[in-house]
Each structure stands twice: as C-alpha cells, then as structure tokens.
C-alpha cells in the first residue's frame, strides 16, 4: 500500500512538472522567432535589469534583438501580430524592481510578417495604429496590471 501511494505521488508530481514545462514553453514562444522573457526567467538566466522583455532571435534565451524593453505587463498574439503593453523601469536591485511611473504605460504592435515594431505609443495612438495596420478587433490586450497606489489605480 505504501509503495502504491509513493508511486502515485511520483506520478502526480511528474505530470505536474510536465504540464508546467509545456505551459511555460508555450507562454514564452510568441511565433515568428519572437519570445517573451518574464522577470523571473530574466533573474534565472542572468539577463540584466530583471525586466520582462520581448525579443526576436533564432533561439530562445539568445537575446539578439530586444524588441520591447522595460517591463512587459500584457501580451496578446495571433499569427500576424503581437500586441504588448510596457511600464518603463528605472532600475533593479536583486529581486526588487523600481518603476519610474506606472501611469506611463506604453503600447507596442509587432508585425511578425514584416519584422517591424510600432511604438511606443500612448493608448490613443496605439488604438489608431492598430486600426491603421488592420489588426483584427478580436486581438486585444487585457488591461495590464497596475501596482496599487499608482496614479492609474486611484
């Protein structure tokens, strides 16, 4: 009975780790050679400033072309476009992140087909450019997380 419980526990842990790895992989790969690097991954791989970024590269974790720097707080994608919202960073010390001004959200549109990045834009200009580029209305950014106490959260 104890052997069965240990075996079952090992199986559950194995399945959990497999699902976690598959989820992380799909989250990081944005298609068209574009990748997302989270803040936690940035710390793990030694990327400076512990910022979450979007980059274009021949392989994951090879930071050849940083497309969106700062702190990427929202991403949405389809086969042709990547939409991103970013909060500019000031600096990072260890695990601590200092945000310059979280009310200054910047928006980006990345055309995978043309390998072009449009932005940074304020929200109004971003919405105008999104329409101009014929980004489908079904592709939208969720409102990004804004830290408590910031001007946008009041």
Coordinates of N, CA, C and O in Angstrom, one line a residue:
X1 N 0.8 -1.2 0.0 CA 0.0 0.0 0.0 C 0.9 1.3 0.0 O 0.6 2.2 -0.7
X2 N 1.9 1.3 0.8 CA 2.8 2.5 0.9 C 3.5 2.6 -0.5 O 3.6 3.8 -0.9
X3 N 3.9 1.5 -1.1 CA 4.6 1.6 -2.4 C 3.6 2.2 -3.4 O 4.0 3.0 -4.3
X4 N 2.4 1.8 -3.4 CA 1.4 2.4 -4.3 C 1.2 3.9 -4.1 O 1.1 4.6 -5.1
X5 N 1.1 4.3 -2.9 CA 1.0 5.7 -2.6 C 2.2 6.5 -3.1 O 2.1 7.6 -3.7
X6 N 3.4 6.0 -2.8 CA 4.6 6.7 -3.3 C 4.7 6.7 -4.8 O 5.0 7.8 -5.4
X7 N 4.3 5.6 -5.5 CA 4.3 5.6 -6.9 C 3.3 6.6 -7.5 O 3.6 7.3 -8.4
X8 N 2.1 6.6 -6.9 CA 1.1 7.5 -7.3 C 1.5 9.0 -7.1 O 1.3 9.8 -7.9
X9 N 2.1 9.3 -6.0 CA 2.6 10.6 -5.7 C 3.7 11.0 -6.7 O 3.7 12.2 -7.2
X10 N 4.6 10.1 -7.0 CA 5.6 10.4 -8.0 C 5.0 10.7 -9.4 O 5.4 11.6 -10.1
X11 N 4.0 9.9 -9.7 CA 3.3 10.1 -11.0 C 2.6 11.5 -11.0 O 2.7 12.2 -12.1
X12 N 1.9 11.9 -10.0 CA 1.3 13.2 -9.9 C 2.3 14.3 -10.0 O 2.1 15.3 -10.8
X13 N 3.4 14.2 -9.3 CA 4.4 15.2 -9.4 C 5.0 15.3 -10.8 O 5.2 16.4 -11.4
X14 N 5.2 14.1 -11.4 CA 5.8 14.1 -12.8 C 4.8 14.8 -13.8 O 5.2 15.5 -14.7
X15 N 3.5 14.5 -13.7 CA 2.5 15.1 -14.6 C 2.5 16.6 -14.4 O 2.4 17.4 -15.3
X16 N 2.5 17.0 -13.1 CA 2.5 18.5 -12.8 C 3.7 19.2 -13.4 O 3.6 20.2 -14.1
X17 N 4.9 18.6 -13.3 CA 6.1 19.2 -13.9 C 6.1 19.2 -15.4 O 6.5 20.2 -16.0
X18 N 5.5 18.2 -16.0 CA 5.4 18.1 -17.4 C 4.4 19.2 -17.9 O 4.8 20.0 -18.9
X19 N 3.3 19.4 -17.3 CA 2.3 20.4 -17.6 C 2.9 21.8 -17.4 O 2.7 22.7 -18.2
X20 N 3.6 22.0 -16.3 CA 4.3 23.3 -16.1 C 5.3 23.6 -17.2 O 5.3 24.7 -17.7
X21 N 6.1 22.7 -17.6 CA 7.1 22.9 -18.6 C 6.4 23.2 -19.9 O 6.8 24.1 -20.6
X22 N 5.4 22.5 -20.3 CA 4.7 22.8 -21.6 C 4.0 24.1 -21.5 O 4.1 24.9 -22.5
X23 N 3.4 24.5 -20.4 CA 2.8 25.8 -20.3 C 3.8 26.9 -20.4 O 3.6 27.9 -21.1
X24 N 4.9 26.8 -19.7 CA 6.0 27.8 -19.8 C 6.5 28.0 -21.2 O 6.8 29.1 -21.6
X25 N 6.7 26.9 -21.9 CA 7.2 26.9 -23.3 C 6.2 27.7 -24.2 O 6.6 28.5 -24.9
X26 N 5.0 27.3 -24.1 CA 4.0 28.0 -25.0 C 3.8 29.5 -24.6 O 3.6 30.3 -25.5
X27 N 4.0 29.8 -23.4 CA 3.9 31.2 -23.0 C 5.1 32.0 -23.5 O 4.9 33.2 -23.9
X28 N 6.3 31.4 -23.6 CA 7.5 32.2 -24.0 C 7.6 32.3 -25.5 O 8.1 33.3 -25.9
X29 N 7.1 31.4 -26.2 CA 7.2 31.4 -27.7 C 6.0 32.2 -28.3 O 4.8 31.8 -28.1
X30 N 6.3 33.3 -28.9 CA 5.2 34.1 -29.5 C 5.0 33.9 -31.0 O 4.2 34.5 -31.6
X31 N 5.9 33.1 -31.6 CA 5.8 32.8 -33.0 C 6.6 33.8 -33.8 O 6.9 34.9 -33.4
X32 N 7.0 33.3 -35.0 CA 7.8 34.2 -35.9 C 9.2 34.5 -35.4 O 9.8 35.5 -35.8
X33 N 9.7 33.7 -34.5 CA 11.0 33.9 -33.9 C 11.0 34.9 -32.8 O 12.1 35.4 -32.3
X34 N 9.8 35.3 -32.3 CA 9.7 36.2 -31.2 C 9.5 35.4 -29.9 O 8.8 34.4 -29.9
X35 N 10.0 35.9 -28.8 CA 9.9 35.3 -27.5 C 9.7 36.3 -26.4 O 10.0 37.5 -26.5
X36 N 9.1 35.8 -25.3 CA 8.8 36.6 -24.1 C 9.7 36.1 -23.0 O 9.8 34.9 -22.8
X37 N 10.4 37.0 -22.3 CA 11.2 36.6 -21.2 C 10.6 37.3 -20.0 O 10.6 38.5 -19.9
X38 N 10.1 36.5 -19.0 CA 9.5 37.0 -17.8 C 10.6 37.5 -16.9 O 11.8 37.2 -17.0
X39 N 10.2 38.3 -15.9 CA 11.1 38.8 -14.9 C 11.8 37.7 -14.1 O 13.0 37.7 -13.9
X40 N 11.1 36.6 -13.8 CA 11.7 35.5 -13.1 C 12.7 34.8 -13.9 O 13.8 34.5 -13.5
X41 N 12.4 34.6 -15.2 CA 13.3 34.0 -16.1 C 14.5 34.8 -16.3 O 15.7 34.4 -16.4
X42 N 14.3 36.2 -16.4 CA 15.5 37.1 -16.5 C 16.4 36.9 -15.4 O 17.7 36.9 -15.6
X43 N 15.9 36.8 -14.2 CA 16.8 36.5 -13.0 C 17.5 35.2 -13.1 O 18.7 35.1 -12.9
X44 N 16.8 34.2 -13.6 CA 17.3 32.8 -13.7 C 18.4 32.7 -14.7 O 19.4 32.0 -14.5
X45 N 18.3 33.4 -15.9 CA 19.3 33.3 -16.9 C 20.3 34.4 -16.9 O 21.2 34.5 -17.7
X46 N 20.2 35.3 -15.9 CA 21.2 36.4 -15.7 C 21.0 37.6 -16.7 O 22.0 38.3 -16.9
X47 N 19.8 37.8 -17.2 CA 19.6 38.9 -18.1 C 19.6 40.2 -17.2 O 18.9 40.2 -16.1
X48 N 20.3 41.2 -17.5 CA 20.4 42.4 -16.7 C 19.0 43.2 -16.5 O 18.1 43.1 -17.3
X49 N 18.9 43.9 -15.4 CA 17.8 44.7 -15.0 C 16.6 44.0 -14.6 O 15.5 44.6 -14.4
X50 N 16.6 42.7 -14.6 CA 15.4 41.8 -14.2 C 14.1 42.4 -14.8 O 13.1 42.5 -14.2
X51 N 14.2 42.7 -16.1 CA 13.0 43.2 -16.7 C 12.4 42.1 -17.6 O 13.1 41.3 -18.2
X52 N 11.1 42.2 -17.8 CA 10.4 41.3 -18.7 C 10.5 41.9 -20.1 O 10.3 43.1 -20.2
X53 N 10.8 41.2 -21.1 CA 11.1 41.7 -22.4 C 10.4 40.8 -23.5 O 10.1 39.7 -23.3
X54 N 10.4 41.4 -24.7 CA 10.0 40.6 -25.9 C 11.3 40.8 -26.8 O 11.8 41.9 -27.0
X55 N 11.7 39.7 -27.3 CA 12.9 39.7 -28.2 C 12.7 38.8 -29.4 O 11.9 37.9 -29.4
X56 N 13.5 39.1 -30.5 CA 13.5 38.3 -31.7 C 14.8 37.6 -31.8 O 15.9 38.3 -31.6
X57 N 14.8 36.3 -32.0 CA 16.1 35.5 -32.0 C 15.9 34.2 -32.8 O 14.8 33.7 -32.9
X58 N 17.0 33.7 -33.2 CA 17.0 32.3 -33.8 C 16.7 31.2 -32.8 O 16.3 30.1 -33.2
X59 N 16.9 31.5 -31.5 CA 16.7 30.5 -30.5 C 16.3 31.2 -29.2 O 16.6 32.4 -28.9
X60 N 15.6 30.5 -28.3 CA 15.2 31.0 -27.1 C 16.4 31.3 -26.2 O 17.3 30.5 -26.2
X61 N 16.3 32.4 -25.4 CA 17.4 32.8 -24.5 C 18.7 33.2 -25.2 O 19.7 33.2 -24.6
X62 N 18.6 33.6 -26.5 CA 19.7 34.2 -27.2 C 19.2 35.6 -27.5 O 18.4 35.7 -28.5
X63 N 19.6 36.6 -26.8 CA 19.0 37.9 -26.9 C 19.6 38.8 -28.0 O 20.3 39.7 -27.7
X64 N 19.4 38.4 -29.2 CA 20.0 39.1 -30.4 C 19.3 40.4 -30.6 O 20.0 41.4 -31.0
X65 N 18.0 40.5 -30.5 CA 17.3 41.7 -30.9 C 16.2 42.0 -29.9 O 15.1 41.4 -30.0
X66 N 16.4 42.8 -28.9 CA 15.4 43.2 -27.9 C 14.4 44.1 -28.6 O 14.8 45.2 -29.0
X67 N 13.2 43.7 -28.7 CA 12.1 44.5 -29.4 C 11.4 45.4 -28.4 O 11.1 46.6 -28.7
X68 N 11.0 44.9 -27.2 CA 10.3 45.7 -26.2 C 11.1 45.5 -24.9 O 11.1 44.4 -24.4
X69 N 11.6 46.6 -24.4 CA 12.3 46.6 -23.1 C 11.5 47.2 -22.0 O 10.4 47.7 -22.3
X70 N 12.0 47.2 -20.8 CA 11.2 47.8 -19.7 C 10.6 46.7 -18.9 O 11.3 45.8 -18.4
X71 N 9.3 46.7 -18.7 CA 8.6 45.7 -18.0 C 7.3 45.4 -18.8 O 6.4 46.2 -18.7
X72 N 7.3 44.3 -19.6 CA 6.1 44.0 -20.4 C 5.1 43.4 -19.4 O 5.3 42.5 -18.7
X73 N 3.9 44.1 -19.4 CA 2.9 43.7 -18.4 C 1.7 43.1 -19.0 O 0.8 42.6 -18.4
X74 N 1.6 43.1 -20.4 CA 0.5 42.4 -21.1 C 0.9 42.1 -22.5 O 1.6 42.9 -23.1
X75 N 0.5 40.9 -23.0 CA 0.8 40.4 -24.3 C -0.4 39.8 -24.9 O -1.1 39.0 -24.2
X76 N -0.6 40.0 -26.2 CA -1.6 39.2 -26.9 C -1.0 39.0 -28.3 O -0.3 39.8 -28.8
X77 N -1.4 37.8 -28.9 CA -0.7 37.5 -30.2 C -1.7 36.7 -31.1 O -2.6 36.1 -30.6
X78 N -1.4 36.8 -32.4 CA -2.0 35.8 -33.3 C -0.9 35.5 -34.3 O 0.2 35.7 -34.1
X79 N -1.3 35.0 -35.5 CA -0.3 34.6 -36.5 C 0.5 35.7 -37.1 O 1.6 35.6 -37.5
X80 N -0.1 36.9 -37.1 CA 0.5 38.1 -37.8 C 1.0 39.1 -36.9 O 1.9 39.9 -37.2
X81 N 0.4 39.3 -35.7 CA 0.8 40.4 -34.8 C 1.0 40.0 -33.4 O 0.5 39.0 -32.9
X82 N 1.8 40.8 -32.7 CA 2.0 40.7 -31.2 C 1.6 42.1 -30.7 O 2.2 43.1 -31.2
X83 N 0.8 42.2 -29.7 CA 0.4 43.4 -29.0 C 1.1 43.3 -27.6 O 1.0 42.3 -27.0
X84 N 1.6 44.5 -27.2 CA 2.3 44.5 -25.9 C 2.1 45.8 -25.2 O 2.0 46.8 -25.8
X85 N 2.0 45.7 -23.9 CA 1.9 46.9 -23.0 C 3.1 46.9 -22.1 O 3.5 45.8 -21.6
X86 N 3.8 48.0 -21.9 CA 5.0 48.0 -21.1 C 5.0 49.2 -20.1 O 4.4 50.2 -20.4
X87 N 5.6 49.0 -19.0 CA 5.8 50.0 -18.0 C 7.3 50.3 -17.9 O 8.1 49.3 -17.7
X88 N 7.8 51.5 -18.2 CA 9.2 51.8 -18.2 C 9.8 51.5 -16.8 O 9.2 51.8 -15.8
X89 N 11.0 51.0 -16.7 CA 11.7 50.7 -15.5 C 12.7 51.7 -15.2 O 13.3 52.3 -16.1
X90 N 13.0 51.8 -13.9 CA 14.1 52.7 -13.5 C 15.4 51.9 -13.3 O 16.4 52.1 -13.9
X91 N 15.3 51.0 -12.4 CA 16.5 50.1 -12.1 C 16.0 48.9 -11.3 O 14.9 48.9 -10.8
X92 N 16.9 47.9 -11.2 CA 16.6 46.7 -10.4 C 17.7 46.4 -9.5 O 18.9 46.4 -10.0
X93 N 17.4 46.0 -8.3 CA 18.5 45.6 -7.4 C 18.0 44.2 -6.8 O 17.0 44.2 -6.1
X94 N 18.7 43.2 -7.2 CA 18.3 41.8 -6.7 C 17.0 41.5 -7.3 O 16.8 41.6 -8.5
X95 N 16.0 41.2 -6.4 CA 14.7 40.9 -6.8 C 13.8 42.2 -6.8 O 12.6 42.1 -7.1
X96 N 14.3 43.3 -6.4 CA 13.5 44.5 -6.2 C 13.5 45.3 -7.5 O 14.5 45.6 -8.1
X97 N 12.3 45.7 -7.9 CA 12.1 46.5 -9.1 C 11.6 47.9 -8.8 O 10.6 48.0 -8.0
X98 N 12.1 48.9 -9.3 CA 11.7 50.2 -9.1 C 11.0 50.7 -10.4 O 11.7 50.8 -11.4
X99 N 9.8 51.1 -10.3 CA 9.0 51.6 -11.5 C 9.1 53.1 -11.5 O 8.9 53.8 -10.5
X100 N 9.5 53.7 -12.7 CA 9.6 55.1 -12.8 C 8.3 55.7 -12.6 O 8.1 56.6 -11.7
X101 N 7.3 55.4 -13.4 CA 5.9 56.0 -13.2 C 5.0 55.0 -13.9 O 4.9 55.0 -15.2
X102 N 4.2 54.3 -13.2 CA 3.4 53.2 -13.8 C 2.2 53.8 -14.5 O 1.4 53.1 -15.2
X103 N 2.0 55.2 -14.4 CA 0.9 55.8 -15.2 C 1.3 56.0 -16.7 O 0.5 56.4 -17.5
X104 N 2.6 55.8 -16.9 CA 3.1 56.0 -18.3 C 3.2 54.7 -19.1 O 4.2 54.3 -19.6
X105 N 2.1 54.0 -19.2 CA 2.0 52.7 -19.9 C 2.3 53.1 -21.4 O 1.8 54.0 -21.9
X106 N 3.1 52.2 -22.0 CA 3.5 52.4 -23.4 C 3.0 51.1 -24.1 O 3.0 50.0 -23.6
X107 N 2.5 51.3 -25.4 CA 1.9 50.2 -26.1 C 2.7 50.0 -27.4 O 3.2 50.9 -28.0
X108 N 2.8 48.7 -27.8 CA 3.6 48.3 -29.0 C 2.7 47.4 -29.8 O 2.0 46.6 -29.3
X109 N 3.0 47.4 -31.2 CA 2.4 46.5 -32.1 C 3.6 45.9 -32.9 O 4.4 46.7 -33.5
X110 N 3.7 44.6 -32.9 CA 4.8 44.0 -33.7 C 4.2 43.2 -34.8 O 3.3 42.4 -34.6
X111 N 4.6 43.5 -36.0 CA 4.2 42.8 -37.2 C 5.2 41.7 -37.4 O 6.3 41.9 -37.8
X112 N 4.7 40.4 -37.3 CA 5.6 39.3 -37.4 C 6.0 39.2 -38.9 O 7.2 38.8 -39.2
X113 N 5.1 39.4 -39.8 CA 5.3 39.2 -41.2 C 6.4 40.2 -41.8 O 7.2 39.9 -42.6
X114 N 6.3 41.4 -41.3 CA 7.2 42.5 -41.7 C 8.5 42.6 -40.8 O 9.4 43.4 -41.1
X115 N 8.5 42.0 -39.7 CA 9.5 42.1 -38.7 C 9.7 43.6 -38.3 O 10.8 44.1 -38.2
X116 N 8.6 44.2 -38.1 CA 8.6 45.7 -37.7 C 7.9 45.8 -36.3 O 6.9 45.2 -36.0
X117 N 8.5 46.8 -35.6 CA 7.9 47.1 -34.3 C 7.4 48.5 -34.3 O 8.1 49.5 -34.7
X118 N 6.1 48.8 -34.0 CA 5.5 50.1 -34.0 C 5.3 50.5 -32.5 O 4.7 49.7 -31.8
X119 N 5.8 51.6 -32.1 CA 5.6 52.1 -30.8 C 7.0 52.6 -30.3 O 8.0 52.5 -31.0
X120 N 7.0 53.1 -29.1 CA 6.0 53.1 -28.1 C 4.9 54.2 -28.4 O 5.2 55.2 -28.9
X121 N 3.7 53.8 -28.0 CA 2.5 54.7 -28.2 C 1.8 54.9 -26.9 O 1.8 54.0 -26.0
X122 N 1.1 56.1 -26.7 CA 0.1 56.2 -25.7 C -1.1 55.4 -26.1 O -1.1 54.9 -27.3
X123 N -2.1 55.2 -25.3 CA -3.2 54.4 -25.6 C -4.0 54.9 -26.8 O -4.3 54.1 -27.7
X124 N -4.2 56.1 -27.0 CA -5.0 56.7 -28.1 C -4.2 56.4 -29.4 O -4.8 56.0 -30.4
X125 N -2.9 56.7 -29.4 CA -2.1 56.5 -30.7 C -2.0 55.0 -31.0 O -2.0 54.6 -32.2
X126 N -1.9 54.2 -30.0 CA -1.9 52.7 -30.1 C -3.2 52.2 -30.8 O -3.1 51.5 -31.8
X127 N -4.3 52.7 -30.3 CA -5.6 52.2 -30.9 C -5.7 52.7 -32.4 O -6.2 52.0 -33.2
X128 N -5.2 53.9 -32.6 CA -5.2 54.4 -34.0 C -4.3 53.6 -34.9 O -4.7 53.2 -36.0
X129 N -3.1 53.3 -34.5 CA -2.2 52.5 -35.3 C -2.7 51.1 -35.4 O -2.5 50.5 -36.5
X130 N -3.4 50.5 -34.4 CA -3.9 49.2 -34.5 C -5.0 49.1 -35.6 O -5.0 48.2 -36.4
X131 N -5.8 50.2 -35.7 CA -6.8 50.3 -36.8 C -6.1 50.4 -38.2 O -6.5 49.8 -39.1
X132 N -5.1 51.3 -38.2 CA -4.4 51.6 -39.5 C -3.7 50.3 -40.0 O -3.7 50.1 -41.2
X133 N -3.2 49.5 -39.1 CA -2.5 48.2 -39.5 C -3.5 47.1 -39.8 O -3.0 46.0 -40.2
X134 N -4.7 47.3 -39.6 CA -5.8 46.3 -39.7 C -5.6 45.1 -38.8 O -5.8 43.9 -39.2
X135 N -5.2 45.4 -37.6 CA -5.1 44.3 -36.6 C -6.5 43.9 -36.3 O -7.4 44.8 -36.0
X136 N -6.8 42.6 -36.3 CA -8.2 42.2 -36.1 C -8.7 42.7 -34.7 O -8.0 42.7 -33.7
X137 N -10.0 43.1 -34.7 CA -10.7 43.5 -33.4 C -10.7 42.4 -32.4 O -10.9 42.7 -31.2
X138 N -10.6 41.2 -32.8 CA -10.6 40.0 -31.9 C -9.2 39.9 -31.1 O -9.2 39.2 -30.1
X139 N -8.2 40.6 -31.6 CA -6.9 40.6 -30.9 C -6.8 41.8 -30.0 O -6.6 43.0 -30.5
X140 N -6.9 41.7 -28.7 CA -6.9 42.8 -27.8 C -6.0 42.5 -26.6 O -5.8 41.3 -26.2
X141 N -5.5 43.5 -26.0 CA -4.7 43.4 -24.8 C -5.7 43.5 -23.6 O -6.6 44.4 -23.6
X142 N -5.5 42.6 -22.6 CA -6.2 42.8 -21.4 C -5.6 44.0 -20.7 O -4.4 44.3 -20.9
X143 N -6.4 44.8 -19.9 CA -5.8 45.9 -19.2 C -4.7 45.4 -18.4 O -4.8 44.4 -17.6
X144 N -3.5 45.9 -18.5 CA -2.3 45.4 -17.8 C -2.4 45.7 -16.3 O -3.2 46.6 -15.8
X145 N -1.7 44.9 -15.5 CA -1.7 45.0 -14.1 C -1.0 46.4 -13.8 O 0.0 46.7 -14.3
X146 N -1.6 47.1 -12.9 CA -1.1 48.4 -12.4 C -0.9 48.3 -10.9 O -1.9 48.0 -10.2
X147 N 0.3 48.5 -10.4 CA 0.5 48.3 -9.0 C -0.4 49.2 -8.1 O -0.7 50.4 -8.5
X148 N -0.8 48.8 -7.0 CA -1.6 49.6 -6.1 C -0.9 50.8 -5.7 O 0.3 50.8 -5.6
X149 N -1.6 51.9 -5.6 CA -1.0 53.2 -5.2 C -0.5 54.0 -6.4 O -0.1 55.1 -6.2
X150 N -0.5 53.5 -7.6 CA -0.1 54.2 -8.7 C -1.2 55.2 -9.2 O -2.4 55.0 -8.8
X151 N -0.9 56.3 -9.9 CA -1.8 57.2 -10.3 C -3.0 56.6 -11.1 O -4.1 57.1 -11.0
X152 N -2.7 55.6 -11.9 CA -3.8 54.9 -12.7 C -4.8 54.1 -11.8 O -5.9 53.8 -12.2
X153 N -4.3 53.8 -10.7 CA -5.2 52.9 -9.8 C -6.0 53.7 -8.8 O -6.7 53.1 -8.0
X154 N -6.0 55.0 -8.9 CA -6.7 55.8 -8.0 C -8.0 56.3 -8.6 O -8.1 56.4 -9.8

